[in-house]
Amino acid sequence: MTTLKHIVMWKLHEHAEGADKATNVRLMKDKLLACAQLSSGTLRFEVVTAQEAHAQGLEATYDIVLFSEFTDKAALDAYAEHPQHVALKGFIGAIRESRQCMDWES
């Protein structure tokens, strides 16, 4: 079965929206996890922070990463276009320094 993987990585500003980076990482993770069930075609939805990676002795070059897997592009689109996800983009846009994204089928 072919699935669609969606990975997004963000670097956050040291201070944004009246909070420091650590606070915004926690807020962003909570807000992303609240989106895990927005599409019925979501197969996997993981949010990992650099703090978690460092605690395990691993290297991290981004502050927060989303790894998700969907049944197909329509399922990813349903997630991306859901009003809850769309509303989250404003917050993330205000706190992020940079963003990288990649989707692929396998």
PDB file of C-alpha atoms in Angstrom:
ATOM      1  CA  MET A   1       0.000   0.000   0.000  1.00  0.00           C
ATOM      2  CA  THR A   2       1.359   3.416  -0.974  1.00  0.00           C
ATOM      3  CA  THR A   3       1.111   6.162   1.621  1.00  0.00           C
ATOM      4  CA  LEU A   4       1.999   9.846   1.645  1.00  0.00           C
ATOM      5  CA  LYS A   5       4.592  11.015   4.175  1.00  0.00           C
ATOM      6  CA  HIS A   6       4.635  14.656   5.274  1.00  0.00           C
ATOM      7  CA  ILE A   7       7.549  16.068   7.275  1.00  0.00           C
ATOM      8  CA  VAL A   8       7.907  19.660   8.432  1.00  0.00           C
ATOM      9  CA  MET A   9      10.781  21.116  10.469  1.00  0.00           C
ATOM     10  CA  TRP A  10      10.831  24.519  12.132  1.00  0.00           C
ATOM     11  CA  LYS A  11      13.433  26.746  13.768  1.00  0.00           C
ATOM     12  CA  LEU A  12      11.806  29.195  16.155  1.00  0.00           C
ATOM     13  CA  HIS A  13      12.756  32.740  17.129  1.00  0.00           C
ATOM     14  CA  GLU A  14      14.414  33.137  20.543  1.00  0.00           C
ATOM     15  CA  HIS A  15      11.491  35.389  21.547  1.00  0.00           C
ATOM     16  CA  ALA A  16       8.156  35.847  19.780  1.00  0.00           C
ATOM     17  CA  GLU A  17       4.549  36.570  20.667  1.00  0.00           C
ATOM     18  CA  GLY A  18       5.607  37.616  24.179  1.00  0.00           C
ATOM     19  CA  ALA A  19       7.230  34.280  25.029  1.00  0.00           C
ATOM     20  CA  ASP A  20      10.650  32.652  24.914  1.00  0.00           C
ATOM     21  CA  LYS A  21      11.550  29.812  22.561  1.00  0.00           C
ATOM     22  CA  ALA A  22      11.044  27.038  25.137  1.00  0.00           C
ATOM     23  CA  THR A  23       7.532  28.243  25.896  1.00  0.00           C
ATOM     24  CA  ASN A  24       6.643  28.551  22.217  1.00  0.00           C
ATOM     25  CA  VAL A  25       8.027  25.070  21.486  1.00  0.00           C
ATOM     26  CA  ARG A  26       5.714  23.623  24.159  1.00  0.00           C
ATOM     27  CA  LEU A  27       2.729  25.629  22.900  1.00  0.00           C
ATOM     28  CA  MET A  28       3.381  24.699  19.297  1.00  0.00           C
ATOM     29  CA  LYS A  29       3.742  21.014  20.118  1.00  0.00           C
ATOM     30  CA  ASP A  30       0.442  21.030  22.031  1.00  0.00           C
ATOM     31  CA  LYS A  31      -1.319  22.872  19.198  1.00  0.00           C
ATOM     32  CA  LEU A  32       0.077  20.489  16.577  1.00  0.00           C
ATOM     33  CA  LEU A  33      -0.886  17.399  18.575  1.00  0.00           C
ATOM     34  CA  ALA A  34      -4.422  18.773  18.816  1.00  0.00           C
ATOM     35  CA  CYS A  35      -4.515  18.474  15.000  1.00  0.00           C
ATOM     36  CA  ALA A  36      -3.618  14.779  14.919  1.00  0.00           C
ATOM     37  CA  GLN A  37      -7.152  13.590  14.172  1.00  0.00           C
ATOM     38  CA  LEU A  38      -8.276  16.288  11.724  1.00  0.00           C
ATOM     39  CA  SER A  39      -8.217  13.900   8.749  1.00  0.00           C
ATOM     40  CA  SER A  40      -9.751  10.434   8.793  1.00  0.00           C
ATOM     41  CA  GLY A  41      -6.871   9.396   6.518  1.00  0.00           C
ATOM     42  CA  THR A  42      -4.150  10.137   9.096  1.00  0.00           C
ATOM     43  CA  LEU A  43      -2.096   7.010   9.740  1.00  0.00           C
ATOM     44  CA  ARG A  44       0.732   8.469  11.833  1.00  0.00           C
ATOM     45  CA  PHE A  45       1.271  11.837  13.508  1.00  0.00           C
ATOM     46  CA  GLU A  46       4.390  12.524  15.592  1.00  0.00           C
ATOM     47  CA  VAL A  47       5.678  15.805  16.956  1.00  0.00           C
ATOM     48  CA  VAL A  48       9.207  15.838  18.394  1.00  0.00           C
ATOM     49  CA  THR A  49      11.171  18.705  19.911  1.00  0.00           C
ATOM     50  CA  ALA A  50      14.908  19.361  20.061  1.00  0.00           C
ATOM     51  CA  GLN A  51      14.707  19.167  23.869  1.00  0.00           C
ATOM     52  CA  GLU A  52      13.449  15.581  23.585  1.00  0.00           C
ATOM     53  CA  ALA A  53      16.222  14.683  21.134  1.00  0.00           C
ATOM     54  CA  HIS A  54      18.912  16.279  23.310  1.00  0.00           C
ATOM     55  CA  ALA A  55      17.572  14.456  26.377  1.00  0.00           C
ATOM     56  CA  GLN A  56      18.222  11.211  24.495  1.00  0.00           C
ATOM     57  CA  GLY A  57      21.766  12.306  23.585  1.00  0.00           C
ATOM     58  CA  LEU A  58      20.832  12.913  19.941  1.00  0.00           C
ATOM     59  CA  GLU A  59      21.652  15.859  17.687  1.00  0.00           C
ATOM     60  CA  ALA A  60      18.929  18.274  16.615  1.00  0.00           C
ATOM     61  CA  THR A  61      19.314  21.125  14.129  1.00  0.00           C
ATOM     62  CA  TYR A  62      15.656  22.196  14.236  1.00  0.00           C
ATOM     63  CA  ASP A  63      13.507  23.060  17.234  1.00  0.00           C
ATOM     64  CA  ILE A  64      10.400  21.058  16.366  1.00  0.00           C
ATOM     65  CA  VAL A  65       9.565  18.414  13.769  1.00  0.00           C
ATOM     66  CA  LEU A  66       6.267  17.014  12.551  1.00  0.00           C
ATOM     67  CA  PHE A  67       6.319  13.592  10.913  1.00  0.00           C
ATOM     68  CA  SER A  68       2.966  12.450   9.614  1.00  0.00           C
ATOM     69  CA  GLU A  69       1.673   9.823   7.240  1.00  0.00           C
ATOM     70  CA  PHE A  70      -1.576   9.862   5.314  1.00  0.00           C
ATOM     71  CA  THR A  71      -3.463   7.374   3.190  1.00  0.00           C
ATOM     72  CA  ASP A  72      -3.208   9.677   0.152  1.00  0.00           C
ATOM     73  CA  LYS A  73      -2.975  13.303  -1.011  1.00  0.00           C
ATOM     74  CA  ALA A  74      -6.688  13.854  -0.401  1.00  0.00           C
ATOM     75  CA  ALA A  75      -6.172  12.933   3.279  1.00  0.00           C
ATOM     76  CA  LEU A  76      -3.201  15.317   3.561  1.00  0.00           C
ATOM     77  CA  ASP A  77      -5.259  18.039   1.884  1.00  0.00           C
ATOM     78  CA  ALA A  78      -8.128  17.441   4.342  1.00  0.00           C
ATOM     79  CA  TYR A  79      -5.680  17.946   7.216  1.00  0.00           C
ATOM     80  CA  ALA A  80      -4.039  21.008   5.629  1.00  0.00           C
ATOM     81  CA  GLU A  81      -7.348  22.696   4.792  1.00  0.00           C
ATOM     82  CA  HIS A  82      -9.106  21.979   8.091  1.00  0.00           C
ATOM     83  CA  PRO A  83     -10.033  25.256   9.864  1.00  0.00           C
ATOM     84  CA  GLN A  84      -8.184  24.224  13.037  1.00  0.00           C
ATOM     85  CA  HIS A  85      -4.966  23.661  11.073  1.00  0.00           C
ATOM     86  CA  VAL A  86      -5.424  26.856   9.063  1.00  0.00           C
ATOM     87  CA  ALA A  87      -5.842  28.841  12.311  1.00  0.00           C
ATOM     88  CA  LEU A  88      -2.595  27.359  13.659  1.00  0.00           C
ATOM     89  CA  LYS A  89      -0.607  28.700  10.690  1.00  0.00           C
ATOM     90  CA  GLY A  90      -0.849  32.278  11.992  1.00  0.00           C
ATOM     91  CA  PHE A  91       0.692  31.359  15.340  1.00  0.00           C
ATOM     92  CA  ILE A  92       3.439  29.287  13.753  1.00  0.00           C
ATOM     93  CA  GLY A  93       4.185  32.008  11.211  1.00  0.00           C
ATOM     94  CA  ALA A  94       4.666  34.516  14.026  1.00  0.00           C
ATOM     95  CA  ILE A  95       7.086  32.363  16.046  1.00  0.00           C
ATOM     96  CA  ARG A  96       9.096  30.618  13.347  1.00  0.00           C
ATOM     97  CA  GLU A  97      12.429  31.738  12.012  1.00  0.00           C
ATOM     98  CA  SER A  98      12.493  29.148   9.215  1.00  0.00           C
ATOM     99  CA  ARG A  99      10.585  26.144   7.912  1.00  0.00           C
ATOM    100  CA  GLN A 100      11.413  23.141   5.750  1.00  0.00           C
ATOM    101  CA  CYS A 101       8.851  20.728   4.337  1.00  0.00           C
ATOM    102  CA  MET A 102       8.869  17.607   2.209  1.00  0.00           C
ATOM    103  CA  ASP A 103       6.147  15.205   1.080  1.00  0.00           C
ATOM    104  CA  TRP A 104       6.727  11.859  -0.609  1.00  0.00           C
ATOM    105  CA  GLU A 105       4.945   8.665  -1.483  1.00  0.00           C
ATOM    106  CA  SER A 106       6.258   5.254  -0.602  1.00  0.00           C
TER     107      SER A 106
END
